[in-house]
Amino acid sequence: MTRAAEKLHISQPSVSQAIRELEEHYGTRLFERLGKKLFLTAAGEELLQYAIILLGFEMNLFRVLDIGSQSFSVMIFTLLTAFMTAWGVGRLLHLDRNTTTLIGAGTGI
């Protein structure tokens, strides 16, 4: 928790409180404590994957609003397919290196 707080530039109690609030909101434990380390539970892993997908949608929305029709998105459902598609789409469309690719692996929405 301390390292997470340092990376987020917030206090450790704030991180603990945010985790408690998330667990209360979703009605399940998201982390398992083993000694001084925290590990995601299965529910935590699933929430993380959905959060990655939602972040991708939000990033895409900002791009659409910022650059209009020059932006596009592709929904992909398996990790191997995701990497292959990201590579293939980039080559086919001759995307420059400034294009951000966000890959989220999950069970789908």
Tab-separated table of N, CA and C in Angstrom, residues 15 24 30 45-46 58 63 66 81 84-85 88 92 101 103 109:
chain	number	residue	atom	x	y	z
A	15	VAL	N	-5.139	5.390	0.092
A	15	VAL	CA	-5.186	4.189	-0.746
A	15	VAL	C	-6.030	3.118	-0.060
A	24	GLU	N	-16.585	-2.232	-0.767
A	24	GLU	CA	-17.955	-2.029	-0.283
A	24	GLU	C	-18.911	-1.793	-1.447
A	30	LEU	N	-11.471	-7.477	-3.117
A	30	LEU	CA	-10.708	-7.319	-4.348
A	30	LEU	C	-9.239	-7.682	-4.163
A	45	GLU	N	-9.129	-9.247	-10.198
A	45	GLU	CA	-8.595	-9.415	-11.562
A	45	GLU	C	-9.647	-9.038	-12.598
A	46	GLU	N	-10.877	-9.491	-12.379
A	46	GLU	CA	-11.946	-9.193	-13.330
A	46	GLU	C	-12.244	-7.694	-13.361
A	58	GLU	N	-12.568	5.503	-22.741
A	58	GLU	CA	-12.453	6.915	-22.400
A	58	GLU	C	-11.357	7.587	-23.225
A	63	ARG	N	-10.006	11.125	-27.977
A	63	ARG	CA	-9.428	11.242	-29.319
A	63	ARG	C	-10.494	11.604	-30.343
A	66	ASP	N	-11.323	15.089	-29.974
A	66	ASP	CA	-10.188	15.941	-30.304
A	66	ASP	C	-9.870	15.936	-31.793
A	81	THR	N	-4.943	-12.748	-30.128
A	81	THR	CA	-5.611	-12.015	-31.200
A	81	THR	C	-5.364	-10.522	-31.046
A	84	MET	N	-1.816	-9.700	-32.258
A	84	MET	CA	-1.742	-9.861	-33.710
A	84	MET	C	-2.517	-8.756	-34.417
A	85	THR	N	-3.695	-8.432	-33.915
A	85	THR	CA	-4.512	-7.408	-34.548
A	85	THR	C	-3.870	-6.036	-34.418
A	88	GLY	N	-1.086	-5.981	-36.882
A	88	GLY	CA	-1.590	-5.985	-38.257
A	88	GLY	C	-2.275	-4.691	-38.642
A	92	LEU	N	-1.163	-2.258	-41.647
A	92	LEU	CA	-2.087	-2.006	-42.751
A	92	LEU	C	-2.418	-0.530	-42.907
A	101	THR	N	-1.660	2.304	-28.469
A	101	THR	CA	-2.437	1.073	-28.529
A	101	THR	C	-2.675	0.609	-27.107
A	103	ILE	N	-4.331	-2.429	-24.942
A	103	ILE	CA	-4.842	-3.784	-25.058
A	103	ILE	C	-5.356	-4.219	-23.702
A	109	ILE	N	-17.544	-7.811	-22.767
A	109	ILE	CA	-18.624	-7.028	-22.161
A	109	ILE	C	-19.934	-7.403	-22.814
